Coordinates of C-alpha atoms in Angstrom, one line a residue:
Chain H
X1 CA 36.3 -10.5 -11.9
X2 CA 33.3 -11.7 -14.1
X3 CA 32.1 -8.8 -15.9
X4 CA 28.0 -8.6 -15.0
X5 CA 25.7 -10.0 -17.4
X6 CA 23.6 -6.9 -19.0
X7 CA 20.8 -7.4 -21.4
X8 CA 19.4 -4.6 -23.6
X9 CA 16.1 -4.2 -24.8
X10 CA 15.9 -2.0 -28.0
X11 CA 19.8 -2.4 -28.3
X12 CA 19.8 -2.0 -32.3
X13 CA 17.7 1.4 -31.3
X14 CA 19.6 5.3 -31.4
X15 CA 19.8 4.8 -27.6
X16 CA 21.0 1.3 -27.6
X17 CA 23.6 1.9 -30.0
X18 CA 24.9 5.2 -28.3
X19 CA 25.1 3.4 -24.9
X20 CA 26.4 0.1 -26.5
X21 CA 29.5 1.8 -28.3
X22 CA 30.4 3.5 -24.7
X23 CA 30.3 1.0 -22.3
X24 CA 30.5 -2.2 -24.6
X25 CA 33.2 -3.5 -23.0
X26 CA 32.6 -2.8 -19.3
X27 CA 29.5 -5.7 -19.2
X28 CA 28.9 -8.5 -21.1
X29 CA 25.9 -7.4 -23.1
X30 CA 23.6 -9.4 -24.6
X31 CA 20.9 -7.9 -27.2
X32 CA 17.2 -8.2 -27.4
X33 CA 15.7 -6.6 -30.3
X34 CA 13.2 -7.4 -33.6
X35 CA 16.7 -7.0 -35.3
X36 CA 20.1 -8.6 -34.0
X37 CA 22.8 -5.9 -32.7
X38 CA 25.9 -6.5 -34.8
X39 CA 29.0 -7.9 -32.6
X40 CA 26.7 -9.0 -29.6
X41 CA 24.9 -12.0 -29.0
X42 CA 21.3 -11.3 -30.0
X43 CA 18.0 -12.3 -29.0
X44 CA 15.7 -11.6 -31.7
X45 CA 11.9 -11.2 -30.3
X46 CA 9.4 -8.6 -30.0
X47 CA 8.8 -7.9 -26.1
X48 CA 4.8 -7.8 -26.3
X49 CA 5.5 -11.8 -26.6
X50 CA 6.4 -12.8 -22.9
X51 CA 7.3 -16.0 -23.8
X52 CA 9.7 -15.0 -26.7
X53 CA 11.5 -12.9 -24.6
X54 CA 12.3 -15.4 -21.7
X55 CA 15.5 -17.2 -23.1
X56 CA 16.9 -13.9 -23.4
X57 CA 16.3 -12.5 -19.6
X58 CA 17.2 -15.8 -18.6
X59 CA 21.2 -16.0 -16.9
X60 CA 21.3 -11.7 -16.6
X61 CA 21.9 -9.7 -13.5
X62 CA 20.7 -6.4 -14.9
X63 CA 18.1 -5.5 -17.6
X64 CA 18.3 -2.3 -19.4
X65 CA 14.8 -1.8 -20.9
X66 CA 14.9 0.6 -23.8
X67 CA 12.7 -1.0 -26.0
X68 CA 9.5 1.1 -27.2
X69 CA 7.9 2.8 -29.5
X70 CA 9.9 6.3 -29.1
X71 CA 7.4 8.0 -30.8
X72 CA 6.1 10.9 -28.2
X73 CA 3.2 11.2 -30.3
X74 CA 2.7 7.7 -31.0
X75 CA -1.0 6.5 -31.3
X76 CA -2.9 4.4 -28.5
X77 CA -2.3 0.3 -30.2
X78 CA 0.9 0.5 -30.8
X79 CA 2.0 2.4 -27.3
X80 CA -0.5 -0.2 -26.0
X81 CA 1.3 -2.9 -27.5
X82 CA 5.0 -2.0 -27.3
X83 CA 5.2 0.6 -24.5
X84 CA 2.5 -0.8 -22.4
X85 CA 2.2 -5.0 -22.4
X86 CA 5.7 -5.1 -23.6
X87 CA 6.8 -3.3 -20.3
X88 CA 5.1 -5.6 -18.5
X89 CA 6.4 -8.5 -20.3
X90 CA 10.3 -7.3 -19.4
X91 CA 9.5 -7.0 -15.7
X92 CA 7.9 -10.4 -15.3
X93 CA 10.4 -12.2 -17.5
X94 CA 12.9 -10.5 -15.2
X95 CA 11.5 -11.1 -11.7
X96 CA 10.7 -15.3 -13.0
X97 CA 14.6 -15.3 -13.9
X98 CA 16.0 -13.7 -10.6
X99 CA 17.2 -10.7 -12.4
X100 CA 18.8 -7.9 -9.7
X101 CA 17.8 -5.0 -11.5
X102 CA 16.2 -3.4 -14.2
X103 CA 16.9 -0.1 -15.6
X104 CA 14.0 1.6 -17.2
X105 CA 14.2 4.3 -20.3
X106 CA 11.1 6.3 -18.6
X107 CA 11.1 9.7 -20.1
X108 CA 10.9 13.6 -19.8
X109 CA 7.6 13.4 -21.5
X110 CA 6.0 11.9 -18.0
X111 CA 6.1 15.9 -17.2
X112 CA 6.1 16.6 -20.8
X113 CA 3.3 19.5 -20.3
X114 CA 4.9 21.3 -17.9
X115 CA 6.6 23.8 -19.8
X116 CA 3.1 24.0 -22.2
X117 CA 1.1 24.6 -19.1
X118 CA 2.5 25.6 -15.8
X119 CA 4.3 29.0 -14.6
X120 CA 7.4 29.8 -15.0
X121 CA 8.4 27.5 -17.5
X122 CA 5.2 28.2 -19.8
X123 CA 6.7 32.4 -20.4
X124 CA 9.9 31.5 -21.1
X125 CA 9.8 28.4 -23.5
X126 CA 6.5 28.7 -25.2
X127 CA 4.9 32.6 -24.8
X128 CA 8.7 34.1 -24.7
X129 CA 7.7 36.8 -22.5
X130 CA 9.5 36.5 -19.4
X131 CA 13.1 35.2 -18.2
X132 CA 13.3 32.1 -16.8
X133 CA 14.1 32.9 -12.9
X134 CA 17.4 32.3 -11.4
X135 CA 17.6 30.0 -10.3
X136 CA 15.5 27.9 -12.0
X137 CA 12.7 26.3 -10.0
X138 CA 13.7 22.7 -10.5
X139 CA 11.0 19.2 -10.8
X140 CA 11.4 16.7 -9.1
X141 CA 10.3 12.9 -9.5
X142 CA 7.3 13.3 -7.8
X143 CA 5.8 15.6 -10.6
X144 CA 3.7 13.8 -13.1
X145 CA 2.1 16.0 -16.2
X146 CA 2.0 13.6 -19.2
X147 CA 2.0 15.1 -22.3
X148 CA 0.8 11.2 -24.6
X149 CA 0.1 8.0 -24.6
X150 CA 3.6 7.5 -24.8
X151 CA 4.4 9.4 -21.7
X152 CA 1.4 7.8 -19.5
X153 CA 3.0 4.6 -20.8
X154 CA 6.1 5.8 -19.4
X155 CA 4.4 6.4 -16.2
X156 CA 2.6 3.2 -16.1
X157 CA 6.3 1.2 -16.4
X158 CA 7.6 4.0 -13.2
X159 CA 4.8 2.5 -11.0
X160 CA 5.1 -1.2 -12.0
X161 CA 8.9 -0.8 -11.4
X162 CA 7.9 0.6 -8.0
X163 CA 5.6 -2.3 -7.2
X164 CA 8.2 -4.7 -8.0
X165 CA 10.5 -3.2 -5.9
X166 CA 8.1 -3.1 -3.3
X167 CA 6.4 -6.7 -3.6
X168 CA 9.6 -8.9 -5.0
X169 CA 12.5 -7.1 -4.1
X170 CA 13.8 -6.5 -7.7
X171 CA 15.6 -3.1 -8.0
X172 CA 14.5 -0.6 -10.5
X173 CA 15.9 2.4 -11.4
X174 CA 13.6 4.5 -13.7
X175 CA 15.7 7.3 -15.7
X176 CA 13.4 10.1 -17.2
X177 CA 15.1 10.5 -20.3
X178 CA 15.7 13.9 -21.9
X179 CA 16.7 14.9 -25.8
X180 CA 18.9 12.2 -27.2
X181 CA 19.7 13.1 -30.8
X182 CA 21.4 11.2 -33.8
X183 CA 23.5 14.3 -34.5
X184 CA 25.2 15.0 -31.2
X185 CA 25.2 18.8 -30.4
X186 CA 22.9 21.1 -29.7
X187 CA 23.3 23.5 -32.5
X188 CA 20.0 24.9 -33.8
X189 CA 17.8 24.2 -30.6
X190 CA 15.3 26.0 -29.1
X191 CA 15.5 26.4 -25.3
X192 CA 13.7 23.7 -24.7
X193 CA 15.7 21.5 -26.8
X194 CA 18.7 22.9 -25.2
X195 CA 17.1 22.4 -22.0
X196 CA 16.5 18.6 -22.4
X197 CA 20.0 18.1 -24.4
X198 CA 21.6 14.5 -22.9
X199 CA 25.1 14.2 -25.1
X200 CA 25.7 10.5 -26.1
X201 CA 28.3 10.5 -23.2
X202 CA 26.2 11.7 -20.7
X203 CA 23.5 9.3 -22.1
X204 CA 26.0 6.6 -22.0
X205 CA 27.0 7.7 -18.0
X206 CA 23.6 7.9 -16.9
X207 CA 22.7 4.0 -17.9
X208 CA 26.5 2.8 -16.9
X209 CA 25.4 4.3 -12.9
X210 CA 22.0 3.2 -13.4
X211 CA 23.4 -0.5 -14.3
X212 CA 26.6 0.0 -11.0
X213 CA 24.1 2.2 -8.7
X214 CA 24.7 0.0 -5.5
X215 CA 21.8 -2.7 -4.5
X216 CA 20.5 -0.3 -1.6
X217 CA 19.2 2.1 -3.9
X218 CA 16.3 -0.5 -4.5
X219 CA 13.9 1.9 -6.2
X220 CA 14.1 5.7 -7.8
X221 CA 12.9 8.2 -10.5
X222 CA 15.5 10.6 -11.6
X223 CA 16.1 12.8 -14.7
X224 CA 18.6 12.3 -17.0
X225 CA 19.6 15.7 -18.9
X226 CA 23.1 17.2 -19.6
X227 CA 24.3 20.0 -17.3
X228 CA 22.3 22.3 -19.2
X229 CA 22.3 26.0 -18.2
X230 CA 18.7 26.0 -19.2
X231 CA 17.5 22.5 -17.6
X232 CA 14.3 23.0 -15.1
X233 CA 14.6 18.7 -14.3
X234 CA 16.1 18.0 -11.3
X235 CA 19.7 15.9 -11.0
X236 CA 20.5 17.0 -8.3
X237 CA 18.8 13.4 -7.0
X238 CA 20.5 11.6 -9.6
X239 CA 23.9 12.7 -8.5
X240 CA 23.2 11.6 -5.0
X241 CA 21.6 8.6 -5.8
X242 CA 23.7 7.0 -8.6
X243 CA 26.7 9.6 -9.0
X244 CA 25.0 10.9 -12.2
X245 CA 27.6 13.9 -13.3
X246 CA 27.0 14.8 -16.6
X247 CA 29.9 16.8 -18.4
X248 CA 28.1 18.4 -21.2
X249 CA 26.2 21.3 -21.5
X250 CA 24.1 22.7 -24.5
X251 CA 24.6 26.4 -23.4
X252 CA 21.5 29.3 -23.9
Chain T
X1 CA -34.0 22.0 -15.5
X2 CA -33.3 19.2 -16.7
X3 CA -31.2 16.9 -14.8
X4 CA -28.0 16.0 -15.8
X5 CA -27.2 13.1 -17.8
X6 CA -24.4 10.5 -16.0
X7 CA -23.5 7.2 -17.2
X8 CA -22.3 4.9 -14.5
X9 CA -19.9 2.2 -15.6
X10 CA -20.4 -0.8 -13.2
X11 CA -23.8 0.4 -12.0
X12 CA -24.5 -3.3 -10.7
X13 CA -21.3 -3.0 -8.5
X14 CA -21.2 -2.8 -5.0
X15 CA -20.1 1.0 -5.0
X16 CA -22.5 1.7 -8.2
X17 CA -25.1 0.2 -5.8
X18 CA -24.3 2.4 -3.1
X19 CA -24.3 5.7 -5.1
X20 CA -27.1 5.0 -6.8
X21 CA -29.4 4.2 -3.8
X22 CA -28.4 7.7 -2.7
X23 CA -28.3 10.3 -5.6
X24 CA -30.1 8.1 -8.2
X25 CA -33.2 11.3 -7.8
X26 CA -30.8 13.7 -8.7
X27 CA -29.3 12.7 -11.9
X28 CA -30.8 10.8 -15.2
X29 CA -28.7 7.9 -14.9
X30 CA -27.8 5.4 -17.1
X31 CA -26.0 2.1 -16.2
X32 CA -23.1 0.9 -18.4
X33 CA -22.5 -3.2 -17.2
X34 CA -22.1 -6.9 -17.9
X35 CA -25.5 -7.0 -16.2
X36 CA -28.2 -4.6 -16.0
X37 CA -29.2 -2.6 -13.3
X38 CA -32.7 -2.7 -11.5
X39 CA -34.8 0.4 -12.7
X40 CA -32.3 2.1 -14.6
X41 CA -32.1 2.6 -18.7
X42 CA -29.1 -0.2 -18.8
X43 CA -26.2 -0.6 -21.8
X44 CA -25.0 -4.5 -21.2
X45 CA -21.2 -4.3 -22.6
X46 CA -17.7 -5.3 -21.9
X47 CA -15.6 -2.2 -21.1
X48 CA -13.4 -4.2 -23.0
X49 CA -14.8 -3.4 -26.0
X50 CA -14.6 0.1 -27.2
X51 CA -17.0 -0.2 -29.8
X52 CA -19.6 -2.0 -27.7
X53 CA -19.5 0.6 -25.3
X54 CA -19.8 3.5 -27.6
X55 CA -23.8 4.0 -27.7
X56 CA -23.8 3.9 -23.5
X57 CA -21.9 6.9 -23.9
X58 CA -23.6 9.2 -26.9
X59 CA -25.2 12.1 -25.6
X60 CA -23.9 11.5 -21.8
X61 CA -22.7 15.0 -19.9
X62 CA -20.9 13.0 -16.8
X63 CA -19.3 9.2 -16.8
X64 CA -18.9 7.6 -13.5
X65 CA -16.3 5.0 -14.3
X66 CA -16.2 2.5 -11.6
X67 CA -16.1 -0.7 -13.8
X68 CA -13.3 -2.4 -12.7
X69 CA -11.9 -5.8 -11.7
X70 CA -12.3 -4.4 -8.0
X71 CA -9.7 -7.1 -6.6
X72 CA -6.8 -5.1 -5.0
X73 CA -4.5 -8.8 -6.0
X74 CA -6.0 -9.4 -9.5
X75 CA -3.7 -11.0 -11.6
X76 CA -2.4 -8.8 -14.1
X77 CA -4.5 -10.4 -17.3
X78 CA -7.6 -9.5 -15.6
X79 CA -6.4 -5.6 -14.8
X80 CA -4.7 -5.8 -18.3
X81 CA -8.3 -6.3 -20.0
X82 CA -10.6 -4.8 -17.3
X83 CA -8.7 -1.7 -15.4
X84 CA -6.3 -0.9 -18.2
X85 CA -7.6 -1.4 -22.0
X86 CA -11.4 -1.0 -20.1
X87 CA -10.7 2.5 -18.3
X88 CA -8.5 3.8 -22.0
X89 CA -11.7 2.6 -23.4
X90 CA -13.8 4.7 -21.4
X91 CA -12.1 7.7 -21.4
X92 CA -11.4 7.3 -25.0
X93 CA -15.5 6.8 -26.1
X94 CA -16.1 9.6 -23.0
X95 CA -14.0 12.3 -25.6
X96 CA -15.7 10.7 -29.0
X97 CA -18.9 11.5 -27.3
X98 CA -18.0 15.1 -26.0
X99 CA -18.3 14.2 -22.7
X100 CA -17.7 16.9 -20.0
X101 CA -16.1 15.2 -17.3
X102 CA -15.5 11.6 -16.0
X103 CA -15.2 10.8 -12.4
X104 CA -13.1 8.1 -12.4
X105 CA -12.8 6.1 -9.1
X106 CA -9.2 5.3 -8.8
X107 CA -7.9 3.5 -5.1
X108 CA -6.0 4.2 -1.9
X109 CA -3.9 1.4 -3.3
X110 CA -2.0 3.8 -5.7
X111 CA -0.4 4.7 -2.0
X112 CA -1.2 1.6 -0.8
X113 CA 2.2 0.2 0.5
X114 CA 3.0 3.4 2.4
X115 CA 1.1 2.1 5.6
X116 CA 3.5 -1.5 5.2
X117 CA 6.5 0.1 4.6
X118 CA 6.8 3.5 5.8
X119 CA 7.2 5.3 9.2
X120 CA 5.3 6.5 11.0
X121 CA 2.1 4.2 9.6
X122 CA 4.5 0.7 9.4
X123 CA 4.8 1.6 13.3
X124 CA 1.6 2.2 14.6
X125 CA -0.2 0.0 11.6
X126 CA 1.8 -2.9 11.2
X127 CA 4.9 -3.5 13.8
X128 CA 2.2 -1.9 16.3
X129 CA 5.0 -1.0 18.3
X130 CA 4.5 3.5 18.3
X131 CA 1.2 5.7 18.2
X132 CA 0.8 7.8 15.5
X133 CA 2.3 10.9 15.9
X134 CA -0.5 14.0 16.2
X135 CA -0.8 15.3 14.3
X136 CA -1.0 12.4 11.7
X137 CA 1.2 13.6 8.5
X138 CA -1.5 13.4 6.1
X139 CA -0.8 12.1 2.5
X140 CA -1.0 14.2 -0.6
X141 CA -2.2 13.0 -4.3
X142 CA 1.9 13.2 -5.1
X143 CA 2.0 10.7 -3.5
X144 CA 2.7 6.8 -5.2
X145 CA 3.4 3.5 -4.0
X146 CA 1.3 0.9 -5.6
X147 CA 1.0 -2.6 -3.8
X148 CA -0.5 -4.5 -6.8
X149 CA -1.5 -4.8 -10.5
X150 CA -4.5 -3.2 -9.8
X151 CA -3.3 0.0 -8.0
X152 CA -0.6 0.4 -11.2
X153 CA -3.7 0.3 -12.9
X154 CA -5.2 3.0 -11.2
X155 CA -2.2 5.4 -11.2
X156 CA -3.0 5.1 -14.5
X157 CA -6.1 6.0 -15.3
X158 CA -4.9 9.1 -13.2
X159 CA -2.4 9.4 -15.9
X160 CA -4.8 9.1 -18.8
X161 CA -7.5 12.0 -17.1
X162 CA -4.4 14.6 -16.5
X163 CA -3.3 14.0 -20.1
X164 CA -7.2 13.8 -21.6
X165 CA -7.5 17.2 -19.6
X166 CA -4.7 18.9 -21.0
X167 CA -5.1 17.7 -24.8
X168 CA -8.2 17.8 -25.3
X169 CA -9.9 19.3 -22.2
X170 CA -12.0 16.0 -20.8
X171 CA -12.2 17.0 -17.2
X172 CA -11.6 14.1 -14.9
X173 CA -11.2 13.8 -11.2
X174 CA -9.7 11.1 -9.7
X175 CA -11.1 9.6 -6.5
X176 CA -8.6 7.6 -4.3
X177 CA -11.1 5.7 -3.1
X178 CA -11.1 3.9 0.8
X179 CA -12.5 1.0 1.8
X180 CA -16.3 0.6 0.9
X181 CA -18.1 -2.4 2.7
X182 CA -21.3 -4.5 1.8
X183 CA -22.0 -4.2 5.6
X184 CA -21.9 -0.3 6.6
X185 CA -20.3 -0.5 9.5
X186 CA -16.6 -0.6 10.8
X187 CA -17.3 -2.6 14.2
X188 CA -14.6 -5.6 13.8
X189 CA -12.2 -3.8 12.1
X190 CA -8.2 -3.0 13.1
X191 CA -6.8 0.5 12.8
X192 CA -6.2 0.0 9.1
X193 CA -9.5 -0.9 8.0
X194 CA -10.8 2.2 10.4
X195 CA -8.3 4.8 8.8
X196 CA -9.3 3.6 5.4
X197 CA -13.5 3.2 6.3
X198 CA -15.5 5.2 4.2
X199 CA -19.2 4.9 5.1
X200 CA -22.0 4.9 2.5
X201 CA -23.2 8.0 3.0
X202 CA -20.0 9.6 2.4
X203 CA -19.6 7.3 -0.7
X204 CA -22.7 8.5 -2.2
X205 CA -21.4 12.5 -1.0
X206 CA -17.5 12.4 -2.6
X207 CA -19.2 11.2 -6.1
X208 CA -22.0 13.6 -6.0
X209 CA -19.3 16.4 -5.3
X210 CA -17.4 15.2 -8.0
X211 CA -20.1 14.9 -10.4
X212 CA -21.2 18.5 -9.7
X213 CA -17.9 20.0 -8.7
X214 CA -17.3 23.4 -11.1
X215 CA -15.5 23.2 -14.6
X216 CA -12.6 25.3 -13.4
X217 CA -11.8 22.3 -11.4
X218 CA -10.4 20.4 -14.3
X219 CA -8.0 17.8 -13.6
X220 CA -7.9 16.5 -9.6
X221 CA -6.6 13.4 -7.6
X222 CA -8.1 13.2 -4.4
X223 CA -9.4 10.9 -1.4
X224 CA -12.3 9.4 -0.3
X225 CA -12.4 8.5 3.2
X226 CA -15.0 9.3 6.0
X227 CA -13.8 12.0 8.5
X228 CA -12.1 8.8 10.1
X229 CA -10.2 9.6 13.5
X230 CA -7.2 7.8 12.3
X231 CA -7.0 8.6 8.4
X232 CA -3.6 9.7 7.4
X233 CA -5.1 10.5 3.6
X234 CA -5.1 14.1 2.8
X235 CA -9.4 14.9 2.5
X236 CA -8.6 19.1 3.2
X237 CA -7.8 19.1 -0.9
X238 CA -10.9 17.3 -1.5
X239 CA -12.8 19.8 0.9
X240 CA -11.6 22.9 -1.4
X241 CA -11.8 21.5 -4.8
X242 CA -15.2 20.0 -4.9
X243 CA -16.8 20.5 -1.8
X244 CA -16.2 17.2 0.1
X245 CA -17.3 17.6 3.9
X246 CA -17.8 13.1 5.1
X247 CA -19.9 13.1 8.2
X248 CA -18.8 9.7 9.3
X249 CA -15.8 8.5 11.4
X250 CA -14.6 4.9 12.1
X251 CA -13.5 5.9 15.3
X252 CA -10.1 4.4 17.2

């Protein structure tokens, strides 16, 4: 069987390259970046250029958009720019060519002031007066606390990704993202770092069932965070969904 | 006492028309537009411009930011400039200028699909084959299902307020707003159109509550439609936070 055609936005990116080395060889992946990804075929454009980017959606079943400023904090033009128009630019591209799905790098950051602001996360992870409850009162996709440009961006790419589903019928999972780190372990985290801890492998399984979810899954919001003792995000709905079952855990 | 200052982006508008007429005595208003407004101290800028629009908003205590490309089916360049870069730049100048709270008039269109594609409403509104079940599950400010450009627009500018509120404390309530007619009156119209209806009056009422709703309030999405027989939009949240009591109903 023809492996499915996968492009990856952002794929010479930390994310990008942690997914890339794990499930290189189940799709044929294609890369588009503002640098080629070594060993693939590249497509070397910046996404805020809808025109650049077509030749590269062109011929793909699934689109994996990771490409972004990452920056949580980043300012207003560039998020604008990259996180915003660029978004935009990958969904069109990808409903002109008759792509089936993408798969959208949203983030935790779209409830990212929860644990600043609300009860009971707020005493445990930033005053440090008070145990977390067990069990832990989980969130679920339909919370929405945005703690940046970056994460309101995020937001913005859930609800075009919902429209699209909606209006033209192309699927689009959106994954909020938690802590993906270029040293892989938890060591020397906080809670809330060890809260929002997603290995590399579990990183790498969340995309791969994003990418094989089946067709009727058509649109969702889940979380994507190790099986962290301390996690408050919900994947729960990410195991029922697209058989999300992450194996690592960054302990207490 | 001196009456409080409020800008009104889109003054010349149909809704800016509407509110003014009513509560233009109560307020020192100040029109922000691409035209000016009949007997009001008028700024003539581009939303679109965030240094243009800077002087309409020095010294303001309240924005009213209905400027907008009002079509529910814009094409995306026209939100892009008008509902997206146009609402950042509002809220943006609105916290330069220490600005105490924007009201920002965001659309039943965030949830706008939920009538076409979801049961109950799909039944009774669209196939027309079931009632609606009584009583009608009303829906919350969770809730999201954009049917256009312009209602991913909206969602957000709801996105923007929650984050202005909790970095910088900008209060801003969000007004999903219903439908809003030149001609005041909702004889002709199907069961859609009469769950959505929101008269004049009550126009005029959900802004004024909003304007002078209390501080504590902060951050709020809610909806703006008359007391309409068949509404399935949550207005009981509206009621508690800031006041909202519509006298009008579309009837069945």
């Amino acid at each position: 069987m023809a492996k499915r055609k996968v492009l990856i936005t952002g794929m010479a990116g930390r994310i990008g390259r942690v997914i890339t080395e794990r499930i290189g060889d189940k799709y044929e992946l294609t890369s588009l970046d503002v640098k080629p990804a070594d060993g693939y075929r590249s497509h070397v454009a910046d996404i805020s250029d809808l025109d650049a980017i077509r030749p590269a959606v062109e011929g793909q079943q699934t689109v994996v958009h990771l490409a972004a400023d990452p920056r949580a904090d980043a300012p207003w033009y560039s998020i604008h720019k990259n996180d915003i128009v660029g978004t935009y630019n990958v969904m069109e591209a990808s409903r002109q060519a008759g792509v089936e799905r993408v798969v959208f790098a949203s983030s935790n950051h779209v409830v990212g002031y929860l644990p600043m602001k609300d009860e009971p996360y707020l005493a445990y992870f930033e005053r440090r007066d008070a145990d977390l409850p067990d069990p832990v009162p989980m969130i679920t996709a339909e919370a929405h606390r945005p703690d940046g440009y970056y994460a309101v961006a995020k937001a913005f790419g859930e609800s075009l990704g919902s429209y699209y589903w909606d209006a033209f019928g192309l699927s689009c999972i959106a994954l909020r993202i938690g802590g993906v780190h270029d040293i892989d372990s938890p060591e020397g985290m906080g809670p809330l770092g060890r809260s929002l801890y997603l290995s590399h492998n579990d990183a790498a399984h969340l995309v791969d069932c994003a990418i094989a979810a089946p067709a009727s899954v058509g649109f969702a919001v889940v979380y994507g965070v190790s099986n962290n003792t301390l996690r408050f995000h919900d994947i729960e709905t990410a195991a029922e969904l697209i058989g999300y079952h992450p194996q690592d855990n960054a302990g207490t």
